[in-house]
mmCIF file of C-alpha atoms in Angstrom:
data_model
loop_
_atom_site.group_PDB
_atom_site.id
_atom_site.type_symbol
_atom_site.label_atom_id
_atom_site.label_comp_id
_atom_site.label_asym_id
_atom_site.label_seq_id
_atom_site.Cartn_x
_atom_site.Cartn_y
_atom_site.Cartn_z
ATOM 1 C CA MET A 1 0.068 0.051 -0.049
ATOM 2 C CA ARG A 2 1.161 3.499 -0.750
ATOM 3 C CA TYR A 3 0.489 6.580 1.178
ATOM 4 C CA ASN A 4 0.074 10.067 -0.029
ATOM 5 C CA PHE A 5 1.960 12.150 2.410
ATOM 6 C CA SER A 6 0.196 15.376 1.382
ATOM 7 C CA SER A 7 -1.424 18.240 3.134
ATOM 8 C CA THR A 8 -4.747 16.820 2.046
ATOM 9 C CA PHE A 9 -4.287 13.690 4.213
ATOM 10 C CA LEU A 10 -1.677 14.532 6.837
ATOM 11 C CA LYS A 11 -3.148 15.606 10.184
ATOM 12 C CA ILE A 12 -1.523 18.498 11.942
ATOM 13 C CA ILE A 13 -1.496 17.623 15.533
ATOM 14 C CA PRO A 14 -0.370 20.147 18.226
ATOM 15 C CA PRO A 15 2.362 21.087 19.083
ATOM 16 C CA ASP A 16 2.871 21.134 15.337
ATOM 17 C CA SER A 17 1.333 24.186 13.724
ATOM 18 C CA ASN A 18 1.877 23.679 10.013
ATOM 19 C CA PHE A 19 2.487 21.184 7.429
ATOM 20 C CA GLY A 20 6.377 21.257 7.472
ATOM 21 C CA GLU A 21 6.323 20.668 11.201
ATOM 22 C CA ALA A 22 3.884 17.770 10.870
ATOM 23 C CA TRP A 23 6.067 16.213 8.124
ATOM 24 C CA GLU A 24 9.124 16.495 10.543
ATOM 25 C CA SER A 25 7.045 14.924 13.252
ATOM 26 C CA LEU A 26 6.043 12.000 10.951
ATOM 27 C CA CYS A 27 9.644 11.525 9.757
ATOM 28 C CA TYR A 28 10.718 11.208 13.372
ATOM 29 C CA LEU A 29 8.030 8.575 14.013
ATOM 30 C CA LEU A 30 8.798 6.676 10.959
ATOM 31 C CA LEU A 31 12.520 6.564 11.625
ATOM 32 C CA CYS A 32 11.964 5.487 15.271
ATOM 33 C CA GLN A 33 9.463 2.673 14.119
ATOM 34 C CA GLU A 34 11.994 1.473 11.458
ATOM 35 C CA HIS A 35 15.120 1.697 13.633
ATOM 36 C CA GLY A 36 13.813 1.750 17.171
ATOM 37 C CA HIS A 37 13.888 4.903 19.415
ATOM 38 C CA ASN A 38 17.377 4.541 20.576
ATOM 39 C CA GLY A 39 19.637 7.403 19.683
ATOM 40 C CA PHE A 40 17.127 9.592 17.531
ATOM 41 C CA ILE A 41 17.210 13.281 18.589
ATOM 42 C CA ARG A 42 14.604 15.707 17.229
ATOM 43 C CA LEU A 43 16.290 19.154 16.982
ATOM 44 C CA ASN A 44 14.384 22.297 17.851
ATOM 45 C CA PRO A 45 15.236 25.797 16.404
ATOM 46 C CA PRO A 46 17.544 27.517 15.857
ATOM 47 C CA ASP A 47 18.196 26.049 12.414
ATOM 48 C CA ARG A 48 21.314 23.828 12.203
ATOM 49 C CA GLY A 49 20.357 22.292 8.869
ATOM 50 C CA ILE A 50 19.412 19.099 10.718
ATOM 51 C CA ASP A 51 15.966 18.134 11.781
ATOM 52 C CA ILE A 52 16.538 14.749 13.210
ATOM 53 C CA PHE A 53 19.944 13.330 14.388
ATOM 54 C CA HIS A 54 20.653 9.637 14.902
ATOM 55 C CA GLN A 55 23.661 9.580 17.223
ATOM 56 C CA PRO A 56 24.661 5.894 16.878
ATOM 57 C CA GLU A 57 25.054 6.119 13.156
ATOM 58 C CA LYS A 58 25.968 9.796 13.087
ATOM 59 C CA ARG A 59 23.391 10.305 10.469
ATOM 60 C CA ALA A 60 21.782 13.729 9.966
ATOM 61 C CA TYR A 61 18.225 13.960 8.501
ATOM 62 C CA GLN A 62 16.801 17.008 6.938
ATOM 63 C CA CYS A 63 12.988 16.734 6.279
ATOM 64 C CA LYS A 64 11.762 18.527 3.195
ATOM 65 C CA SER A 65 8.138 18.471 2.049
ATOM 66 C CA HIS A 66 5.762 19.502 -0.575
ATOM 67 C CA GLU A 67 2.083 20.079 0.316
ATOM 68 C CA ASN A 68 0.992 17.950 -2.784
ATOM 69 C CA GLY A 69 3.145 15.071 -1.540
ATOM 70 C CA ALA A 70 4.369 12.600 -4.192
ATOM 71 C CA ALA A 71 2.445 14.555 -6.863
ATOM 72 C CA GLY A 72 4.663 17.624 -6.050
ATOM 73 C CA THR A 73 8.360 17.995 -6.829
ATOM 74 C CA LEU A 74 11.101 19.788 -4.609
ATOM 75 C CA ASP A 75 13.720 22.126 -6.161
ATOM 76 C CA ALA A 76 17.253 22.133 -4.612
ATOM 77 C CA THR A 77 17.448 25.710 -3.337
ATOM 78 C CA GLY A 78 16.054 25.016 0.307
ATOM 79 C CA SER A 79 17.942 21.761 0.552
ATOM 80 C CA LEU A 80 21.230 23.312 -0.567
ATOM 81 C CA LYS A 81 20.837 25.946 2.172
ATOM 82 C CA SER A 82 20.058 23.369 4.684
ATOM 83 C CA LEU A 83 23.097 21.276 3.683
ATOM 84 C CA LYS A 84 25.367 24.317 3.870
ATOM 85 C CA THR A 85 23.994 25.182 7.293
ATOM 86 C CA ALA A 86 24.590 21.564 8.576
ATOM 87 C CA ILE A 87 28.157 21.719 7.378
ATOM 88 C CA ASN A 88 28.747 25.035 9.242
ATOM 89 C CA HIS A 89 27.352 23.265 12.409
ATOM 90 C CA ARG A 90 29.393 20.143 11.904
ATOM 91 C CA ASN A 91 31.451 20.788 14.973
ATOM 92 C CA SER A 92 28.352 20.444 17.145
ATOM 93 C CA PHE A 93 26.885 17.548 15.416
ATOM 94 C CA GLU A 94 29.622 15.398 13.830
ATOM 95 C CA TRP A 95 27.670 13.664 11.140
ATOM 96 C CA HIS A 96 29.042 11.069 8.698
ATOM 97 C CA SER A 97 25.949 10.997 6.382
ATOM 98 C CA TYR A 98 23.324 13.464 5.502
ATOM 99 C CA CYS A 99 19.906 12.302 4.443
ATOM 100 C CA PHE A 100 17.009 14.235 2.859
ATOM 101 C CA ALA A 101 13.725 12.779 4.083
ATOM 102 C CA THR A 102 11.115 13.907 1.553
ATOM 103 C CA ASN A 103 7.455 13.312 0.581
ATOM 104 C CA ALA A 104 8.198 14.356 -2.935
ATOM 105 C CA ASN A 105 10.860 13.690 -5.423
ATOM 106 C CA PHE A 106 13.379 16.341 -6.386
ATOM 107 C CA SER A 107 12.612 18.061 -9.660
ATOM 108 C CA GLY A 108 14.809 17.491 -12.711
ATOM 109 C CA THR A 109 18.354 17.694 -11.978
ATOM 110 C CA SER A 110 17.918 19.150 -8.463
ATOM 111 C CA PHE A 111 19.445 16.143 -6.650
ATOM 112 C CA GLU A 112 22.402 16.193 -8.981
ATOM 113 C CA ARG A 113 22.893 19.926 -8.026
ATOM 114 C CA ILE A 114 22.897 18.858 -4.422
ATOM 115 C CA LEU A 115 25.539 16.157 -5.026
ATOM 116 C CA SER A 116 27.620 18.628 -7.110
ATOM 117 C CA CYS A 117 27.420 21.286 -4.387
ATOM 118 C CA ALA A 118 28.348 18.543 -1.647
ATOM 119 C CA ASP A 119 31.338 17.532 -3.662
ATOM 120 C CA GLY A 120 32.330 21.308 -3.998
ATOM 121 C CA LEU A 121 32.081 21.666 -0.171
ATOM 122 C CA LYS A 122 34.367 18.482 0.237
ATOM 123 C CA ILE A 123 31.516 16.148 1.215
ATOM 124 C CA ALA A 124 31.614 12.833 -0.543
ATOM 125 C CA LYS A 125 28.628 12.168 -2.778
ATOM 126 C CA SER A 126 28.411 8.828 -0.906
ATOM 127 C CA GLN A 127 27.578 10.706 2.318
ATOM 128 C CA ILE A 128 24.400 12.227 0.845
ATOM 129 C CA GLU A 129 21.270 10.227 0.878
ATOM 130 C CA HIS A 130 17.642 10.613 -0.174
ATOM 131 C CA LEU A 131 14.620 8.811 1.434
ATOM 132 C CA GLY A 132 11.727 9.666 -0.827
ATOM 133 C CA PRO A 133 8.160 8.605 -1.839
ATOM 134 C CA GLU A 134 9.230 5.160 -2.981
ATOM 135 C CA ARG A 135 9.970 4.179 0.602
ATOM 136 C CA SER A 136 6.441 5.146 1.894
ATOM 137 C CA GLU A 137 4.772 1.743 1.236
ATOM 138 C CA GLU A 138 7.079 0.154 3.891
ATOM 139 C CA HIS A 139 5.169 1.980 6.858
ATOM 140 C CA THR A 140 2.755 0.544 9.195
ATOM 141 C CA SER A 141 -0.954 1.041 9.509
ATOM 142 C CA GLU A 142 -0.608 2.138 13.134
ATOM 143 C CA LEU A 143 1.503 5.147 11.894
ATOM 144 C CA GLN A 144 -1.008 5.771 9.125
ATOM 145 C CA SER A 145 -3.932 5.905 11.583
ATOM 146 C CA HIS A 146 -1.937 8.235 13.914
ATOM 147 C CA SER A 147 -1.002 10.773 11.136
ATOM 148 C CA PHE A 148 -3.492 10.462 8.388
ATOM 149 C CA THR A 149 -7.152 11.213 8.051
ATOM 150 C CA SER A 150 -9.331 8.221 7.131
ATOM 151 C CA TYR A 151 -11.482 8.571 4.011
ATOM 152 C CA ALA A 152 -12.871 5.161 4.109
#
């Protein structure tokens, strides 16, 4: 089963106040469900280019979303800004891999632009990852019922 992680179906549950925050919360829940809760830290503002940090694996996650979910596309601009910010804060969070967790695919050559920028910033392309819509079908119905409006 595939889920549409869009603003049409994603519930915004306090303390989240907008779609982006709700997407970050869902990413945190899905990561904890898949890997267990140990070592996941959800970071609060100020922005450090990292939304979720997995301490044991030294993996930084940046959650990016489009309100149309998998029907939408993301461009590289916001993701590049986040990556550069994460690099500037690498002394605080020593990450070995940086993962974009998205509900939509990147548009055109956007991910290639991200990889090229990373290379220019002395970050190996192998350290940049993307978890996108194709992974959504793996999640449990419990998470779906918590985070999505039923339309049955």
